[in-house]
JSON list of C-alpha atoms in Angstrom, two decimals:
[
{"chain": "A", "resi": 1, "resn": "MET", "atom": "CA", "xyz": [-33.90, 140.96, -14.48]},
{"chain": "A", "resi": 2, "resn": "ASN", "atom": "CA", "xyz": [-36.62, 139.58, -16.71]},
{"chain": "A", "resi": 3, "resn": "ASP", "atom": "CA", "xyz": [-39.78, 138.75, -14.75]},
{"chain": "A", "resi": 4, "resn": "LYS", "atom": "CA", "xyz": [-40.75, 136.11, -17.30]},
{"chain": "A", "resi": 5, "resn": "ALA", "atom": "CA", "xyz": [-37.52, 134.15, -16.87]},
{"chain": "A", "resi": 6, "resn": "PRO", "atom": "CA", "xyz": [-37.85, 130.67, -15.36]},
{"chain": "A", "resi": 7, "resn": "PRO", "atom": "CA", "xyz": [-37.37, 130.47, -11.55]},
{"chain": "A", "resi": 8, "resn": "MET", "atom": "CA", "xyz": [-34.03, 128.64, -11.91]},
{"chain": "A", "resi": 9, "resn": "ALA", "atom": "CA", "xyz": [-32.66, 131.41, -14.12]},
{"chain": "A", "resi": 10, "resn": "ARG", "atom": "CA", "xyz": [-33.85, 134.06, -11.66]},
{"chain": "A", "resi": 11, "resn": "ARG", "atom": "CA", "xyz": [-32.18, 132.25, -8.76]},
{"chain": "A", "resi": 12, "resn": "ALA", "atom": "CA", "xyz": [-28.97, 131.88, -10.74]},
{"chain": "A", "resi": 13, "resn": "GLY", "atom": "CA", "xyz": [-29.04, 135.60, -11.60]},
{"chain": "A", "resi": 14, "resn": "LEU", "atom": "CA", "xyz": [-29.59, 136.50, -7.94]},
{"chain": "A", "resi": 15, "resn": "ALA", "atom": "CA", "xyz": [-26.75, 134.21, -6.85]},
{"chain": "A", "resi": 16, "resn": "ARG", "atom": "CA", "xyz": [-24.48, 135.80, -9.47]},
{"chain": "A", "resi": 17, "resn": "HIS", "atom": "CA", "xyz": [-25.50, 139.29, -8.33]},
{"chain": "A", "resi": 18, "resn": "LEU", "atom": "CA", "xyz": [-24.79, 138.43, -4.67]},
{"chain": "A", "resi": 19, "resn": "ALA", "atom": "CA", "xyz": [-21.44, 136.79, -5.56]},
{"chain": "A", "resi": 20, "resn": "LEU", "atom": "CA", "xyz": [-22.66, 133.42, -4.30]},
{"chain": "A", "resi": 21, "resn": "ASP", "atom": "CA", "xyz": [-22.27, 131.53, -7.58]},
{"chain": "A", "resi": 22, "resn": "HIS", "atom": "CA", "xyz": [-19.42, 129.17, -8.35]},
{"chain": "A", "resi": 23, "resn": "ASN", "atom": "CA", "xyz": [-17.70, 131.48, -10.82]},
{"chain": "A", "resi": 24, "resn": "PRO", "atom": "CA", "xyz": [-13.99, 130.57, -10.87]},
{"chain": "A", "resi": 25, "resn": "LEU", "atom": "CA", "xyz": [-13.08, 134.24, -11.34]},
{"chain": "A", "resi": 26, "resn": "ARG", "atom": "CA", "xyz": [-14.66, 135.16, -8.02]},
{"chain": "A", "resi": 27, "resn": "ARG", "atom": "CA", "xyz": [-12.19, 135.33, -5.22]},
{"chain": "A", "resi": 28, "resn": "HIS", "atom": "CA", "xyz": [-12.69, 134.25, -1.65]},
{"chain": "A", "resi": 29, "resn": "ILE", "atom": "CA", "xyz": [-12.65, 137.90, -0.62]},
{"chain": "A", "resi": 30, "resn": "ASP", "atom": "CA", "xyz": [-15.73, 138.60, -2.79]},
{"chain": "A", "resi": 31, "resn": "ARG", "atom": "CA", "xyz": [-17.73, 135.90, -1.03]},
{"chain": "A", "resi": 32, "resn": "LEU", "atom": "CA", "xyz": [-16.44, 137.14, 2.34]},
{"chain": "A", "resi": 33, "resn": "GLU", "atom": "CA", "xyz": [-17.64, 140.65, 1.54]},
{"chain": "A", "resi": 34, "resn": "THR", "atom": "CA", "xyz": [-21.10, 139.35, 0.63]},
{"chain": "A", "resi": 35, "resn": "CYS", "atom": "CA", "xyz": [-21.36, 137.32, 3.83]},
{"chain": "A", "resi": 36, "resn": "ILE", "atom": "CA", "xyz": [-20.22, 140.18, 6.06]},
{"chain": "A", "resi": 37, "resn": "THR", "atom": "CA", "xyz": [-22.60, 142.62, 4.37]},
{"chain": "A", "resi": 38, "resn": "ALA", "atom": "CA", "xyz": [-25.47, 140.17, 4.79]},
{"chain": "A", "resi": 39, "resn": "GLY", "atom": "CA", "xyz": [-24.53, 139.72, 8.46]},
{"chain": "A", "resi": 40, "resn": "LEU", "atom": "CA", "xyz": [-24.51, 143.49, 9.03]},
{"chain": "A", "resi": 41, "resn": "LEU", "atom": "CA", "xyz": [-27.90, 143.77, 7.30]},
{"chain": "A", "resi": 42, "resn": "ALA", "atom": "CA", "xyz": [-29.29, 141.02, 9.54]},
{"chain": "A", "resi": 43, "resn": "ALA", "atom": "CA", "xyz": [-27.81, 142.75, 12.60]},
{"chain": "A", "resi": 44, "resn": "PHE", "atom": "CA", "xyz": [-29.49, 146.01, 11.57]},
{"chain": "A", "resi": 45, "resn": "LEU", "atom": "CA", "xyz": [-32.85, 144.33, 10.96]},
{"chain": "A", "resi": 46, "resn": "ALA", "atom": "CA", "xyz": [-32.66, 142.66, 14.36]},
{"chain": "A", "resi": 47, "resn": "GLY", "atom": "CA", "xyz": [-31.16, 145.64, 16.20]},
{"chain": "A", "resi": 48, "resn": "ALA", "atom": "CA", "xyz": [-33.27, 148.49, 14.79]},
{"chain": "A", "resi": 49, "resn": "PRO", "atom": "CA", "xyz": [-36.49, 147.54, 16.63]},
{"chain": "A", "resi": 50, "resn": "LEU", "atom": "CA", "xyz": [-34.53, 146.90, 19.82]},
{"chain": "A", "resi": 51, "resn": "ALA", "atom": "CA", "xyz": [-32.77, 150.27, 19.52]},
{"chain": "A", "resi": 52, "resn": "ALA", "atom": "CA", "xyz": [-36.10, 152.03, 18.91]},
{"chain": "A", "resi": 53, "resn": "VAL", "atom": "CA", "xyz": [-37.72, 150.44, 21.97]},
{"chain": "A", "resi": 54, "resn": "ALA", "atom": "CA", "xyz": [-34.68, 151.06, 24.18]},
{"chain": "A", "resi": 55, "resn": "ALA", "atom": "CA", "xyz": [-34.34, 154.71, 23.12]},
{"chain": "A", "resi": 56, "resn": "GLY", "atom": "CA", "xyz": [-38.08, 155.30, 23.52]},
{"chain": "A", "resi": 57, "resn": "SER", "atom": "CA", "xyz": [-38.06, 153.76, 26.99]},
{"chain": "A", "resi": 58, "resn": "TRP", "atom": "CA", "xyz": [-35.03, 155.83, 27.99]},
{"chain": "A", "resi": 59, "resn": "ALA", "atom": "CA", "xyz": [-36.67, 159.05, 26.72]},
{"chain": "A", "resi": 60, "resn": "HIS", "atom": "CA", "xyz": [-39.89, 158.20, 28.57]},
{"chain": "A", "resi": 61, "resn": "ALA", "atom": "CA", "xyz": [-38.07, 157.50, 31.84]},
{"chain": "A", "resi": 62, "resn": "ALA", "atom": "CA", "xyz": [-36.01, 160.70, 31.49]},
{"chain": "A", "resi": 63, "resn": "GLY", "atom": "CA", "xyz": [-39.17, 162.70, 30.80]},
{"chain": "A", "resi": 64, "resn": "LEU", "atom": "CA", "xyz": [-40.95, 161.26, 33.84]},
{"chain": "A", "resi": 65, "resn": "SER", "atom": "CA", "xyz": [-37.92, 162.02, 36.00]},
{"chain": "A", "resi": 66, "resn": "GLU", "atom": "CA", "xyz": [-37.84, 165.59, 34.73]},
{"chain": "A", "resi": 67, "resn": "GLN", "atom": "CA", "xyz": [-41.58, 165.90, 35.33]},
{"chain": "A", "resi": 68, "resn": "ARG", "atom": "CA", "xyz": [-41.17, 164.67, 38.93]},
{"chain": "A", "resi": 69, "resn": "GLY", "atom": "CA", "xyz": [-38.53, 167.34, 39.49]},
{"chain": "A", "resi": 70, "resn": "GLN", "atom": "CA", "xyz": [-40.95, 169.96, 38.19]},
{"chain": "A", "resi": 71, "resn": "ARG", "atom": "CA", "xyz": [-43.71, 169.10, 40.66]},
{"chain": "A", "resi": 72, "resn": "SER", "atom": "CA", "xyz": [-42.43, 171.74, 43.07]},
{"chain": "A", "resi": 73, "resn": "TRP", "atom": "CA", "xyz": [-42.85, 174.46, 40.44]},
{"chain": "A", "resi": 74, "resn": "HIS", "atom": "CA", "xyz": [-45.68, 176.95, 40.80]},
{"chain": "A", "resi": 75, "resn": "GLN", "atom": "CA", "xyz": [-46.77, 180.09, 39.02]},
{"chain": "A", "resi": 76, "resn": "VAL", "atom": "CA", "xyz": [-46.03, 183.45, 40.57]},
{"chain": "A", "resi": 77, "resn": "PRO", "atom": "CA", "xyz": [-47.12, 186.80, 39.16]},
{"chain": "A", "resi": 78, "resn": "VAL", "atom": "CA", "xyz": [-44.06, 189.00, 38.62]},
{"chain": "A", "resi": 79, "resn": "LEU", "atom": "CA", "xyz": [-44.00, 192.76, 38.19]},
{"chain": "A", "resi": 80, "resn": "LEU", "atom": "CA", "xyz": [-41.96, 193.70, 35.14]},
{"chain": "A", "resi": 81, "resn": "LEU", "atom": "CA", "xyz": [-39.44, 196.45, 35.83]},
{"chain": "A", "resi": 82, "resn": "GLN", "atom": "CA", "xyz": [-38.50, 196.72, 32.14]},
{"chain": "A", "resi": 83, "resn": "ALA", "atom": "CA", "xyz": [-40.38, 196.39, 28.89]},
{"chain": "A", "resi": 84, "resn": "ALA", "atom": "CA", "xyz": [-39.64, 193.26, 26.88]},
{"chain": "A", "resi": 85, "resn": "PRO", "atom": "CA", "xyz": [-38.46, 194.07, 23.36]},
{"chain": "A", "resi": 86, "resn": "ARG", "atom": "CA", "xyz": [-40.87, 193.23, 20.58]},
{"chain": "A", "resi": 87, "resn": "GLN", "atom": "CA", "xyz": [-39.03, 190.62, 18.53]},
{"chain": "A", "resi": 88, "resn": "ALA", "atom": "CA", "xyz": [-40.93, 189.54, 15.46]},
{"chain": "A", "resi": 89, "resn": "ALA", "atom": "CA", "xyz": [-38.63, 186.74, 14.35]},
{"chain": "A", "resi": 90, "resn": "PHE", "atom": "CA", "xyz": [-41.54, 184.87, 12.81]},
{"chain": "A", "resi": 91, "resn": "ARG", "atom": "CA", "xyz": [-44.97, 186.04, 11.88]},
{"chain": "A", "resi": 92, "resn": "HIS", "atom": "CA", "xyz": [-46.92, 184.02, 14.45]},
{"chain": "A", "resi": 93, "resn": "TRP", "atom": "CA", "xyz": [-44.28, 183.42, 17.11]},
{"chain": "A", "resi": 94, "resn": "SER", "atom": "CA", "xyz": [-41.65, 185.55, 18.81]},
{"chain": "A", "resi": 95, "resn": "PRO", "atom": "CA", "xyz": [-39.10, 184.07, 21.20]},
{"chain": "A", "resi": 96, "resn": "PRO", "atom": "CA", "xyz": [-39.42, 185.09, 24.86]},
{"chain": "A", "resi": 97, "resn": "ALA", "atom": "CA", "xyz": [-37.28, 187.96, 26.15]},
{"chain": "A", "resi": 98, "resn": "ARG", "atom": "CA", "xyz": [-35.27, 188.19, 29.35]},
{"chain": "A", "resi": 99, "resn": "VAL", "atom": "CA", "xyz": [-36.09, 191.26, 31.51]},
{"chain": "A", "resi": 100, "resn": "ARG", "atom": "CA", "xyz": [-35.76, 192.34, 35.14]},
{"chain": "A", "resi": 101, "resn": "ALA", "atom": "CA", "xyz": [-38.80, 191.70, 37.33]},
{"chain": "A", "resi": 102, "resn": "SER", "atom": "CA", "xyz": [-39.72, 191.61, 40.99]},
{"chain": "A", "resi": 103, "resn": "TRP", "atom": "CA", "xyz": [-41.91, 189.20, 42.93]},
{"chain": "A", "resi": 104, "resn": "THR", "atom": "CA", "xyz": [-42.59, 188.17, 46.48]},
{"chain": "A", "resi": 105, "resn": "PRO", "atom": "CA", "xyz": [-42.48, 184.45, 47.24]},
{"chain": "A", "resi": 106, "resn": "PRO", "atom": "CA", "xyz": [-44.96, 183.17, 49.82]},
{"chain": "A", "resi": 107, "resn": "GLY", "atom": "CA", "xyz": [-43.76, 184.25, 53.27]},
{"chain": "A", "resi": 108, "resn": "GLY", "atom": "CA", "xyz": [-40.63, 185.89, 51.85]},
{"chain": "A", "resi": 109, "resn": "ARG", "atom": "CA", "xyz": [-39.19, 189.23, 50.93]},
{"chain": "A", "resi": 110, "resn": "VAL", "atom": "CA", "xyz": [-39.23, 190.95, 47.57]},
{"chain": "A", "resi": 111, "resn": "ARG", "atom": "CA", "xyz": [-36.82, 189.49, 45.04]},
{"chain": "A", "resi": 112, "resn": "ILE", "atom": "CA", "xyz": [-35.52, 191.04, 41.86]},
{"chain": "A", "resi": 113, "resn": "ARG", "atom": "CA", "xyz": [-34.11, 188.92, 39.06]},
{"chain": "A", "resi": 114, "resn": "GLU", "atom": "CA", "xyz": [-34.18, 188.52, 35.31]},
{"chain": "A", "resi": 115, "resn": "VAL", "atom": "CA", "xyz": [-37.00, 186.30, 34.05]},
{"chain": "A", "resi": 116, "resn": "TRP", "atom": "CA", "xyz": [-38.19, 185.07, 30.67]},
{"chain": "A", "resi": 117, "resn": "VAL", "atom": "CA", "xyz": [-41.43, 186.76, 29.56]},
{"chain": "A", "resi": 118, "resn": "PRO", "atom": "CA", "xyz": [-43.35, 186.94, 26.29]},
{"chain": "A", "resi": 119, "resn": "ALA", "atom": "CA", "xyz": [-41.91, 189.38, 23.75]},
{"chain": "A", "resi": 120, "resn": "GLY", "atom": "CA", "xyz": [-43.59, 192.78, 23.82]},
{"chain": "A", "resi": 121, "resn": "SER", "atom": "CA", "xyz": [-44.61, 192.65, 27.52]},
{"chain": "A", "resi": 122, "resn": "ARG", "atom": "CA", "xyz": [-44.85, 196.17, 28.99]},
{"chain": "A", "resi": 123, "resn": "ALA", "atom": "CA", "xyz": [-43.02, 197.52, 32.03]},
{"chain": "A", "resi": 124, "resn": "GLY", "atom": "CA", "xyz": [-45.28, 197.68, 35.09]},
{"chain": "A", "resi": 125, "resn": "SER", "atom": "CA", "xyz": [-47.48, 194.78, 33.96]},
{"chain": "A", "resi": 126, "resn": "ARG", "atom": "CA", "xyz": [-47.87, 191.52, 35.87]},
{"chain": "A", "resi": 127, "resn": "VAL", "atom": "CA", "xyz": [-46.96, 188.31, 34.08]},
{"chain": "A", "resi": 128, "resn": "PRO", "atom": "CA", "xyz": [-47.29, 184.76, 35.49]},
{"chain": "A", "resi": 129, "resn": "VAL", "atom": "CA", "xyz": [-43.92, 182.99, 35.58]},
{"chain": "A", "resi": 130, "resn": "TRP", "atom": "CA", "xyz": [-43.10, 179.43, 36.63]},
{"chain": "A", "resi": 131, "resn": "THR", "atom": "CA", "xyz": [-40.78, 179.33, 39.64]},
{"chain": "A", "resi": 132, "resn": "GLY", "atom": "CA", "xyz": [-39.00, 176.56, 41.45]},
{"chain": "A", "resi": 133, "resn": "ARG", "atom": "CA", "xyz": [-37.16, 176.46, 44.77]},
{"chain": "A", "resi": 134, "resn": "SER", "atom": "CA", "xyz": [-34.31, 178.56, 43.40]},
{"chain": "A", "resi": 135, "resn": "GLY", "atom": "CA", "xyz": [-36.47, 181.13, 41.64]},
{"chain": "A", "resi": 136, "resn": "PRO", "atom": "CA", "xyz": [-37.91, 181.62, 38.15]},
{"chain": "A", "resi": 137, "resn": "VAL", "atom": "CA", "xyz": [-37.24, 178.96, 35.58]},
{"chain": "A", "resi": 138, "resn": "ALA", "atom": "CA", "xyz": [-37.17, 179.24, 31.82]},
{"chain": "A", "resi": 139, "resn": "GLY", "atom": "CA", "xyz": [-40.07, 177.38, 30.34]},
{"chain": "A", "resi": 140, "resn": "VAL", "atom": "CA", "xyz": [-43.09, 175.52, 31.55]},
{"chain": "A", "resi": 141, "resn": "PRO", "atom": "CA", "xyz": [-43.47, 172.07, 33.11]},
{"chain": "A", "resi": 142, "resn": "LEU", "atom": "CA", "xyz": [-43.45, 169.11, 30.75]},
{"chain": "A", "resi": 143, "resn": "THR", "atom": "CA", "xyz": [-46.81, 167.81, 29.62]},
{"chain": "A", "resi": 144, "resn": "PRO", "atom": "CA", "xyz": [-47.56, 164.15, 28.93]},
{"chain": "A", "resi": 145, "resn": "ASP", "atom": "CA", "xyz": [-47.83, 165.02, 25.22]},
{"chain": "A", "resi": 146, "resn": "GLU", "atom": "CA", "xyz": [-44.30, 166.47, 25.22]},
{"chain": "A", "resi": 147, "resn": "ILE", "atom": "CA", "xyz": [-42.96, 163.34, 26.91]},
{"chain": "A", "resi": 148, "resn": "LYS", "atom": "CA", "xyz": [-44.72, 161.22, 24.29]},
{"chain": "A", "resi": 149, "resn": "ALA", "atom": "CA", "xyz": [-43.26, 163.37, 21.48]},
{"chain": "A", "resi": 150, "resn": "ARG", "atom": "CA", "xyz": [-39.76, 162.96, 22.93]},
{"chain": "A", "resi": 151, "resn": "MET", "atom": "CA", "xyz": [-40.31, 159.21, 23.18]},
{"chain": "A", "resi": 152, "resn": "ILE", "atom": "CA", "xyz": [-41.43, 159.00, 19.54]},
{"chain": "A", "resi": 153, "resn": "ALA", "atom": "CA", "xyz": [-38.52, 161.15, 18.35]},
{"chain": "A", "resi": 154, "resn": "ALA", "atom": "CA", "xyz": [-36.02, 158.96, 20.23]},
{"chain": "A", "resi": 155, "resn": "GLY", "atom": "CA", "xyz": [-37.68, 155.84, 18.81]},
{"chain": "A", "resi": 156, "resn": "ILE", "atom": "CA", "xyz": [-37.26, 157.20, 15.28]},
{"chain": "A", "resi": 157, "resn": "LEU", "atom": "CA", "xyz": [-33.74, 158.60, 15.67]},
{"chain": "A", "resi": 158, "resn": "ALA", "atom": "CA", "xyz": [-32.23, 155.47, 17.26]},
{"chain": "A", "resi": 159, "resn": "PRO", "atom": "CA", "xyz": [-32.72, 153.20, 14.20]},
{"chain": "A", "resi": 160, "resn": "ALA", "atom": "CA", "xyz": [-31.58, 156.06, 11.96]},
{"chain": "A", "resi": 161, "resn": "GLY", "atom": "CA", "xyz": [-28.40, 156.37, 14.02]},
{"chain": "A", "resi": 162, "resn": "LEU", "atom": "CA", "xyz": [-27.92, 152.61, 13.89]},
{"chain": "A", "resi": 163, "resn": "ALA", "atom": "CA", "xyz": [-28.34, 152.74, 10.10]},
{"chain": "A", "resi": 164, "resn": "VAL", "atom": "CA", "xyz": [-25.65, 155.42, 9.84]},
{"chain": "A", "resi": 165, "resn": "VAL", "atom": "CA", "xyz": [-23.28, 153.31, 11.94]},
{"chain": "A", "resi": 166, "resn": "MET", "atom": "CA", "xyz": [-23.97, 150.20, 9.85]},
{"chain": "A", "resi": 167, "resn": "LEU", "atom": "CA", "xyz": [-23.50, 152.09, 6.59]},
{"chain": "A", "resi": 168, "resn": "ALA", "atom": "CA", "xyz": [-20.20, 153.47, 7.87]},
{"chain": "A", "resi": 169, "resn": "LEU", "atom": "CA", "xyz": [-19.11, 149.92, 8.74]},
{"chain": "A", "resi": 170, "resn": "VAL", "atom": "CA", "xyz": [-20.08, 148.63, 5.28]},
{"chain": "A", "resi": 171, "resn": "TRP", "atom": "CA", "xyz": [-18.27, 151.55, 3.61]},
{"chain": "A", "resi": 172, "resn": "THR", "atom": "CA", "xyz": [-15.12, 150.93, 5.70]},
{"chain": "A", "resi": 173, "resn": "LEU", "atom": "CA", "xyz": [-15.31, 147.20, 5.02]},
{"chain": "A", "resi": 174, "resn": "ARG", "atom": "CA", "xyz": [-15.59, 147.77, 1.26]},
{"chain": "A", "resi": 175, "resn": "ARG", "atom": "CA", "xyz": [-12.61, 150.15, 1.27]},
{"chain": "A", "resi": 176, "resn": "LEU", "atom": "CA", "xyz": [-10.45, 147.65, 3.18]},
{"chain": "A", "resi": 177, "resn": "LEU", "atom": "CA", "xyz": [-11.50, 144.72, 1.00]},
{"chain": "A", "resi": 178, "resn": "ASP", "atom": "CA", "xyz": [-11.00, 146.76, -2.18]},
{"chain": "A", "resi": 179, "resn": "ARG", "atom": "CA", "xyz": [-7.41, 147.45, -1.11]},
{"chain": "A", "resi": 180, "resn": "ARG", "atom": "CA", "xyz": [-6.79, 143.76, -0.55]},
{"chain": "A", "resi": 181, "resn": "ARG", "atom": "CA", "xyz": [-8.55, 142.88, -3.79]},
{"chain": "A", "resi": 182, "resn": "LEU", "atom": "CA", "xyz": [-6.43, 145.36, -5.77]},
{"chain": "A", "resi": 183, "resn": "ALA", "atom": "CA", "xyz": [-3.24, 144.10, -4.12]},
{"chain": "A", "resi": 184, "resn": "ALA", "atom": "CA", "xyz": [-4.17, 140.52, -5.03]},
{"chain": "A", "resi": 185, "resn": "TRP", "atom": "CA", "xyz": [-4.96, 141.50, -8.63]},
{"chain": "A", "resi": 186, "resn": "GLU", "atom": "CA", "xyz": [-1.68, 143.39, -8.86]},
{"chain": "A", "resi": 187, "resn": "ALA", "atom": "CA", "xyz": [0.24, 140.38, -7.53]},
{"chain": "A", "resi": 188, "resn": "ALA", "atom": "CA", "xyz": [-1.57, 138.06, -9.97]},
{"chain": "A", "resi": 189, "resn": "TRP", "atom": "CA", "xyz": [-0.85, 140.40, -12.87]},
{"chain": "A", "resi": 190, "resn": "THR", "atom": "CA", "xyz": [2.85, 140.75, -12.06]},
{"chain": "A", "resi": 191, "resn": "SER", "atom": "CA", "xyz": [3.19, 136.96, -12.07]},
{"chain": "A", "resi": 192, "resn": "THR", "atom": "CA", "xyz": [1.02, 136.45, -15.19]},
{"chain": "A", "resi": 193, "resn": "GLY", "atom": "CA", "xyz": [1.75, 139.58, -17.22]},
{"chain": "A", "resi": 194, "resn": "PRO", "atom": "CA", "xyz": [5.34, 138.80, -18.27]},
{"chain": "A", "resi": 195, "resn": "GLN", "atom": "CA", "xyz": [4.30, 135.37, -19.57]}
]
């Protein structure tokens, strides 16, 4: 649209573009589509911040709950009974490997189980492993930074998911209204065409 056009002409052009003008060729269904689309846009603009806050709060609470469950974890040095394969999947990082190891819990007897250790660990070496009540666990306890990262990711993904849902609704609405619109045009043509 021309930026130098008078304000009335710009408003009229916007109204025509949004199907809100009084054009006699516009059907009721066109105005209905515009109103429903505007309502869905308003619902997204109102719901996106709420979804972000709710998802972030949920992720934070879940992270804190997981962190509370990890308070009983402690590090135990395990004796590797096998060598961990050297897996160079990436140049600076290799995924951990699962090998058999033995350890003695405080006041207990020797246990042997498979544990996750850094790739390339040698047999006979001692490696610190996080253990819980049931034995070694895969991974390390959550840090506050990891909880914060999960919270931020959830806060970003929730509005994106809401946008996908809203776009799917708009797409479905347009398909349904296009069918009705085409049926109405076909009916109007069959009554007008022969004349």
